[in-house]
Tab-separated table of C-alpha atoms in Angstrom:
chain	number	residue	atom	x	y	z
H	1	MET	CA	-149.232	4.878	17.015
H	2	LYS	CA	-152.808	5.660	16.810
H	3	GLN	CA	-154.674	5.675	13.313
H	4	PHE	CA	-157.698	6.503	11.590
H	5	LEU	CA	-158.635	4.128	8.748
H	6	PHE	CA	-161.062	5.151	6.365
H	7	ILE	CA	-162.655	2.666	3.711
H	8	LYS	CA	-165.104	4.446	1.356
H	9	SER	CA	-164.944	1.641	-1.175
H	10	ALA	CA	-162.588	-1.153	-2.121
H	11	THR	CA	-160.384	1.358	-4.179
H	12	ASP	CA	-160.890	4.296	-2.104
H	13	VAL	CA	-159.095	3.745	1.345
H	14	VAL	CA	-156.836	5.916	3.515
H	15	ALA	CA	-155.057	5.395	6.845
H	16	LEU	CA	-154.007	8.576	8.631
H	17	PRO	CA	-152.199	9.116	12.116
H	18	ALA	CA	-154.393	10.567	14.876
H	19	SER	CA	-151.687	12.822	15.619
H	20	ALA	CA	-152.033	14.267	12.141
H	21	LEU	CA	-155.656	15.371	12.841
H	22	LEU	CA	-155.676	19.582	12.590
H	23	ARG	CA	-159.765	20.008	13.154
H	24	THR	CA	-162.969	18.642	13.283
H	25	GLU	CA	-165.439	20.809	11.714
H	26	TYR	CA	-169.382	21.048	11.422
H	27	THR	CA	-170.093	21.180	7.714
H	28	SER	CA	-173.818	20.926	7.724
H	29	ASP	CA	-176.721	19.343	9.670
H	30	THR	CA	-175.737	16.002	8.207
H	31	SER	CA	-172.193	16.155	7.664
H	32	VAL	CA	-168.728	16.664	9.536
H	33	SER	CA	-165.359	17.075	7.975
H	34	LEU	CA	-162.061	16.051	9.477
H	35	PHE	CA	-158.947	17.583	8.251
H	36	PHE	CA	-155.438	16.047	8.485
H	37	LYS	CA	-151.738	17.304	7.694
H	38	THR	CA	-150.244	14.855	5.390
H	39	THR	CA	-147.954	14.982	2.173
H	40	LYS	CA	-148.874	14.520	-1.280
H	41	SER	CA	-146.021	13.907	-4.046
H	42	GLY	CA	-143.354	15.065	-1.662
H	43	LYS	CA	-145.346	18.257	-0.689
H	44	ASP	CA	-147.057	19.462	2.368
H	45	ALA	CA	-150.911	18.711	1.773
H	46	THR	CA	-154.079	18.527	3.539
H	47	ALA	CA	-156.462	15.490	3.538
H	48	VAL	CA	-160.228	16.050	4.219
H	49	VAL	CA	-162.571	13.341	4.994
H	50	VAL	CA	-166.318	14.113	5.059
H	51	LEU	CA	-168.565	11.827	6.956
H	52	SER	CA	-172.200	11.655	6.549
H	53	VAL	CA	-174.198	11.817	9.990
H	54	THR	CA	-177.624	11.288	11.285
H	55	SER	CA	-179.505	14.504	10.682
H	56	GLY	CA	-179.141	16.963	13.524
H	57	LYS	CA	-176.133	14.982	15.154
H	58	ALA	CA	-173.303	16.761	13.896
H	59	GLY	CA	-172.386	18.346	17.136
H	60	ASP	CA	-172.646	15.050	18.785
H	61	VAL	CA	-170.531	13.264	16.301
H	62	ILE	CA	-167.756	15.744	16.943
H	63	ASN	CA	-167.932	15.331	20.631
H	64	ARG	CA	-167.707	11.467	20.123
H	65	ILE	CA	-164.699	11.702	17.746
H	66	ILE	CA	-162.694	13.864	19.842
H	67	GLY	CA	-163.698	12.177	22.930
H	68	THR	CA	-162.843	8.586	21.483
H	69	THR	CA	-159.566	9.735	19.863
H	70	ALA	CA	-158.338	10.845	23.317
H	71	SER	CA	-159.701	8.086	25.473
H	72	THR	CA	-159.764	4.832	23.807
H	73	SER	CA	-156.929	2.245	23.802
H	74	ARG	CA	-157.473	1.095	20.424
H	75	SER	CA	-154.765	1.532	17.875
H	76	VAL	CA	-157.089	1.799	14.833
H	77	LEU	CA	-160.157	3.913	14.657
H	78	VAL	CA	-162.257	2.238	11.847
H	79	TYR	CA	-164.748	4.352	9.498
H	80	ASP	CA	-165.639	1.640	7.027
H	81	ASP	CA	-168.316	2.624	4.671
H	82	VAL	CA	-168.427	-0.846	2.893
H	83	ASN	CA	-169.356	-2.894	6.005
H	84	ASP	CA	-171.225	-0.018	7.718
H	85	ASP	CA	-168.791	-0.127	10.436
H	86	PHE	CA	-167.841	3.084	12.428
H	87	SER	CA	-166.059	3.842	15.631
H	88	VAL	CA	-168.668	6.427	16.770
H	89	LEU	CA	-172.366	6.392	16.743
H	90	ASP	CA	-174.654	8.479	14.148
H	91	VAL	CA	-171.885	8.381	11.434
H	92	THR	CA	-173.845	6.642	8.618
H	93	GLY	CA	-171.145	6.989	5.687
H	94	ILE	CA	-168.115	8.527	3.963
H	95	SER	CA	-169.189	11.232	1.481
H	96	SER	CA	-165.690	12.041	0.240
H	97	ILE	CA	-161.874	11.675	0.678
H	98	THR	CA	-159.645	14.271	-0.747
H	99	THR	CA	-156.131	15.291	-0.349
H	100	THR	CA	-154.685	18.532	-1.853
H	101	ALA	CA	-151.140	19.517	-2.026
H	102	ASP	CA	-149.873	23.084	-0.873
H	103	PRO	CA	-148.777	24.876	-3.900
H	104	SER	CA	-146.328	27.039	-1.960
H	105	SER	CA	-144.567	24.112	-0.132
H	106	THR	CA	-141.477	22.422	-1.913
H	107	ALA	CA	-140.570	19.043	-2.557
H	108	GLY	CA	-138.957	16.931	0.165
H	109	ALA	CA	-141.226	18.394	3.001
H	110	THR	CA	-141.220	16.416	6.113
H	111	GLY	CA	-144.303	14.032	7.242
H	112	PRO	CA	-147.202	15.048	9.269
H	113	THR	CA	-146.645	17.273	12.364
H	114	GLY	CA	-150.500	17.709	13.470
H	115	PRO	CA	-151.637	18.022	17.158
H	116	THR	CA	-150.028	15.952	19.925
H	117	GLY	CA	-151.721	14.788	23.177
H	118	PRO	CA	-155.419	14.892	24.068
H	119	THR	CA	-155.740	18.557	24.322
H	120	GLY	CA	-155.870	19.148	20.575
H	121	SER	CA	-153.184	21.651	20.293
H	122	THR	CA	-152.247	22.702	16.768
H	123	GLY	CA	-148.867	21.717	15.141
H	124	SER	CA	-146.637	23.816	12.908
H	125	THR	CA	-149.758	25.030	10.640
H	126	GLY	CA	-150.380	27.699	13.372
H	127	PRO	CA	-153.757	28.893	14.804
H	128	ALA	CA	-156.955	28.639	12.821
H	129	GLY	CA	-159.562	30.054	14.934
H	130	PRO	CA	-161.953	27.856	16.959
H	131	THR	CA	-161.093	24.087	17.130
H	132	TYR	CA	-161.873	21.137	19.462
H	133	GLY	CA	-159.872	19.343	21.969
H	134	ALA	CA	-160.286	16.814	25.113
H	135	ILE	CA	-158.978	16.408	28.638
H	136	SER	CA	-158.950	12.797	29.709
H	137	CYS	CA	-159.446	12.756	33.317
H	138	GLY	CA	-160.467	9.480	34.739
H	139	PHE	CA	-160.339	8.378	38.489
H	140	PHE	CA	-160.765	5.574	40.884
H	141	ASP	CA	-162.605	6.428	44.003
H	142	ASP	CA	-165.969	6.529	45.941
H	143	ILE	CA	-167.045	10.082	45.885
H	144	GLY	CA	-169.960	9.757	48.349
H	145	THR	CA	-171.877	13.224	48.573
H	146	SER	CA	-168.644	15.349	48.907
H	147	ILE	CA	-167.231	17.578	46.477
H	148	HIS	CA	-164.497	16.469	44.562
H	149	TYR	CA	-162.563	17.983	41.386
H	150	LEU	CA	-161.673	16.029	38.308
H	151	PRO	CA	-157.860	15.447	37.762
H	152	LEU	CA	-157.599	17.883	34.741
H	153	ASN	CA	-153.834	18.159	35.255
H	154	GLY	CA	-152.298	15.324	37.243
H	155	ALA	CA	-152.703	11.925	38.054
H	156	PRO	CA	-155.858	9.879	37.943
H	157	THR	CA	-157.105	10.735	41.231
H	158	GLU	CA	-159.747	13.060	42.175
H	159	GLN	CA	-159.368	15.666	45.011
H	160	PRO	CA	-161.486	16.922	47.542
H	161	SER	CA	-160.412	20.618	47.111
H	162	ASP	CA	-159.000	22.310	44.193
H	163	ALA	CA	-156.237	25.013	43.674
H	164	ASN	CA	-153.499	22.232	43.291
H	165	SER	CA	-151.345	20.656	40.505
H	166	TYR	CA	-153.731	17.920	40.115
H	167	THR	CA	-157.076	19.762	39.499
H	168	ASP	CA	-156.228	23.211	37.897
H	169	TRP	CA	-155.487	23.585	34.055
H	170	VAL	CA	-154.104	26.654	32.919
H	171	CYS	CA	-155.938	27.909	29.758
H	172	PRO	CA	-153.563	28.185	26.664
H	173	CYS	CA	-156.161	30.275	24.910
H	174	ASN	CA	-159.568	31.241	25.256
H	175	ILE	CA	-161.715	28.197	25.459
H	176	VAL	CA	-165.475	27.284	25.973
H	177	VAL	CA	-166.025	23.955	27.800
H	178	LYS	CA	-168.603	22.159	25.607
H	179	SER	CA	-169.284	18.966	27.563
H	180	VAL	CA	-168.181	16.278	29.574
H	181	GLN	CA	-168.686	12.511	29.334
H	182	LEU	CA	-168.567	10.231	32.226
H	183	ARG	CA	-168.609	6.462	32.462
H	184	GLY	CA	-169.331	4.799	36.047
H	185	SER	CA	-168.410	0.969	36.547
H	186	SER	CA	-171.314	0.212	38.743
H	187	PHE	CA	-174.037	2.152	40.404
H	188	THR	CA	-175.626	0.900	43.451
H	189	SER	CA	-178.327	3.444	44.080
H	190	SER	CA	-179.961	6.462	42.350
H	191	GLY	CA	-179.440	10.282	42.474
H	192	ASN	CA	-178.326	13.510	40.930
H	193	LEU	CA	-174.914	13.920	39.804
H	194	THR	CA	-173.797	17.712	39.475
H	195	LEU	CA	-170.588	18.958	37.508
H	196	THR	CA	-169.765	22.528	37.984
H	197	VAL	CA	-167.225	24.443	35.531
H	198	GLU	CA	-165.194	26.919	37.636
H	199	LYS	CA	-162.328	29.440	36.871
H	200	ASP	CA	-159.812	31.138	38.696
H	201	PRO	CA	-158.968	34.651	36.917
H	202	ILE	CA	-155.434	35.930	36.673
H	203	GLY	CA	-154.136	37.625	39.771
H	204	SER	CA	-157.227	36.356	41.946
H	205	GLY	CA	-156.784	33.158	43.684
H	206	ALA	CA	-160.676	33.047	44.095
H	207	ASP	CA	-163.057	30.551	42.153
H	208	THR	CA	-165.971	31.640	40.178
H	209	ASP	CA	-168.729	29.203	39.186
H	210	VAL	CA	-169.330	29.525	35.524
H	211	GLU	CA	-171.925	26.823	34.626
H	212	SER	CA	-173.424	23.703	36.336
H	213	GLU	CA	-175.269	20.663	34.785
H	214	THR	CA	-177.133	17.950	36.666
H	215	VAL	CA	-178.111	14.399	35.404
H	216	ALA	CA	-180.105	12.147	37.121
H	217	VAL	CA	-178.400	8.614	37.664
H	218	THR	CA	-180.038	5.370	38.480
H	219	GLY	CA	-178.669	2.006	39.660
H	220	SER	CA	-179.232	0.411	36.418
H	221	ASP	CA	-177.156	2.693	34.375
H	222	ASP	CA	-173.698	0.756	35.109
H	223	GLN	CA	-171.178	1.296	32.206
H	224	ASP	CA	-173.620	3.841	30.477
H	225	VAL	CA	-172.250	7.342	29.330
H	226	VAL	CA	-173.319	10.207	31.571
H	227	HIS	CA	-173.458	13.412	29.203
H	228	PHE	CA	-173.197	16.785	30.570
H	229	LEU	CA	-173.848	19.694	27.897
H	230	PHE	CA	-173.012	22.983	28.804
H	231	ASP	CA	-174.779	25.805	27.302
H	232	ASN	CA	-171.998	28.512	27.759
H	233	ALA	CA	-169.151	27.820	29.829
H	234	PRO	CA	-166.162	30.257	28.757
H	235	VAL	CA	-162.659	30.301	30.580
H	236	SER	CA	-160.094	32.849	29.291
H	237	VAL	CA	-156.568	32.517	28.267
H	238	GLY	CA	-154.315	32.295	31.460
H	239	GLU	CA	-157.211	31.624	33.664
H	240	ARG	CA	-157.268	28.303	35.710
H	241	LEU	CA	-159.960	25.707	34.654
H	242	LYS	CA	-161.348	23.444	37.057
H	243	ILE	CA	-164.402	21.151	37.168
H	244	LYS	CA	-166.319	20.194	40.431
H	245	ILE	CA	-168.284	16.814	40.701
H	246	GLN	CA	-170.721	15.972	43.465
H	247	ALA	CA	-173.583	13.654	44.135
H	248	ASP	CA	-176.535	14.426	46.195
H	249	ALA	CA	-176.786	10.606	47.199
H	250	ASP	CA	-173.919	7.860	47.982
H	251	LEU	CA	-174.171	6.287	44.190
H	252	SER	CA	-171.479	3.790	44.585
H	253	GLY	CA	-168.716	2.480	46.266
H	254	ASN	CA	-165.098	2.641	45.042
H	255	GLN	CA	-165.298	2.436	41.159
H	256	ASN	CA	-163.710	3.490	38.029
H	257	TRP	CA	-164.831	6.929	36.485
H	258	PHE	CA	-163.712	7.209	33.168
H	259	ALA	CA	-164.042	11.097	32.107
H	260	VAL	CA	-163.354	13.188	29.126
H	261	VAL	CA	-163.917	16.918	28.861
H	262	VAL	CA	-164.618	18.524	25.398
H	263	TYR	CA	-163.861	22.111	24.784
H	264	GLU	CA	-163.534	24.511	21.843
H	265	ALA	CA	-160.487	26.567	21.697
H	266	ASP	CA	-159.675	29.910	20.061
H	267	TRP	CA	-155.947	29.668	19.352
H	268	ASP	CA	-155.948	33.116	17.963
H	269	THR	CA	-156.164	34.374	21.676
H	270	ARG	CA	-153.035	32.581	22.914
H	271	TYR	CA	-150.285	34.660	24.190
H	272	THR	CA	-147.753	35.884	21.562
H	273	GLN	CA	-145.918	38.854	23.378
H	274	SER	CA	-142.511	38.883	24.680
H	275	SER	CA	-141.496	36.822	27.791
H	276	GLY	CA	-142.666	38.626	31.060
H	277	ILE	CA	-145.286	38.919	33.879
H	278	ILE	CA	-149.038	38.904	32.779
H	279	THR	CA	-151.413	40.384	35.253
H	280	SER	CA	-154.808	40.423	33.549
């Protein structure tokens, strides 16, 4: 089971399962707060860890925490303020670790039941407005200069066309695609790499481009992170999300592409009506 390990001092240490992470919030320009569902004295409780971050980097840190939690193979994500060792860049320390019991809960409550999987969906605590989530969608191929689609919803293989069970992800609520991070194994030439967020409205079957971002890649960018930051890429509940990737030059041969999509989800917009057909 993947866990967070927070070490503020020799006597202030806590380990929390990654599955108990409820949300990660921007607290200020120099701090980020992580909220976990846990227990205290037999009652449901919330643990809050406040991280100090480099000024102006709070948003980047949130993206990295979500991306690393979803995609890393490490079983322990360490945030060690004693030895200045943190799992993501631009975290500079731990400001506080607090655990507060829910006064309305009763003794003998069960353990943590937070989000599961890489999509950041909430557990039994119900919707709480915007939260962050991530979709891991790496693949292995030579994309050349043709249009391909990231495998948001299936096995780790990109596709030359969308509208299939590999590429299209049905939004469980209103989301905004915030960023995509790619890591290529080996680049053999330079060129521009473009990602385009697309959506397919309910009852439509026709794609609509939402936003595109282009990053220049060189032959010396092996194992570097190619970061795509979107200004405003919203997709509504029930619509199908797909992300198109295309290079204007043949950047490599067959290689591993490690990819993670970071999005903001508004769970208050999820479907709550009775079972039936939804047409818009």
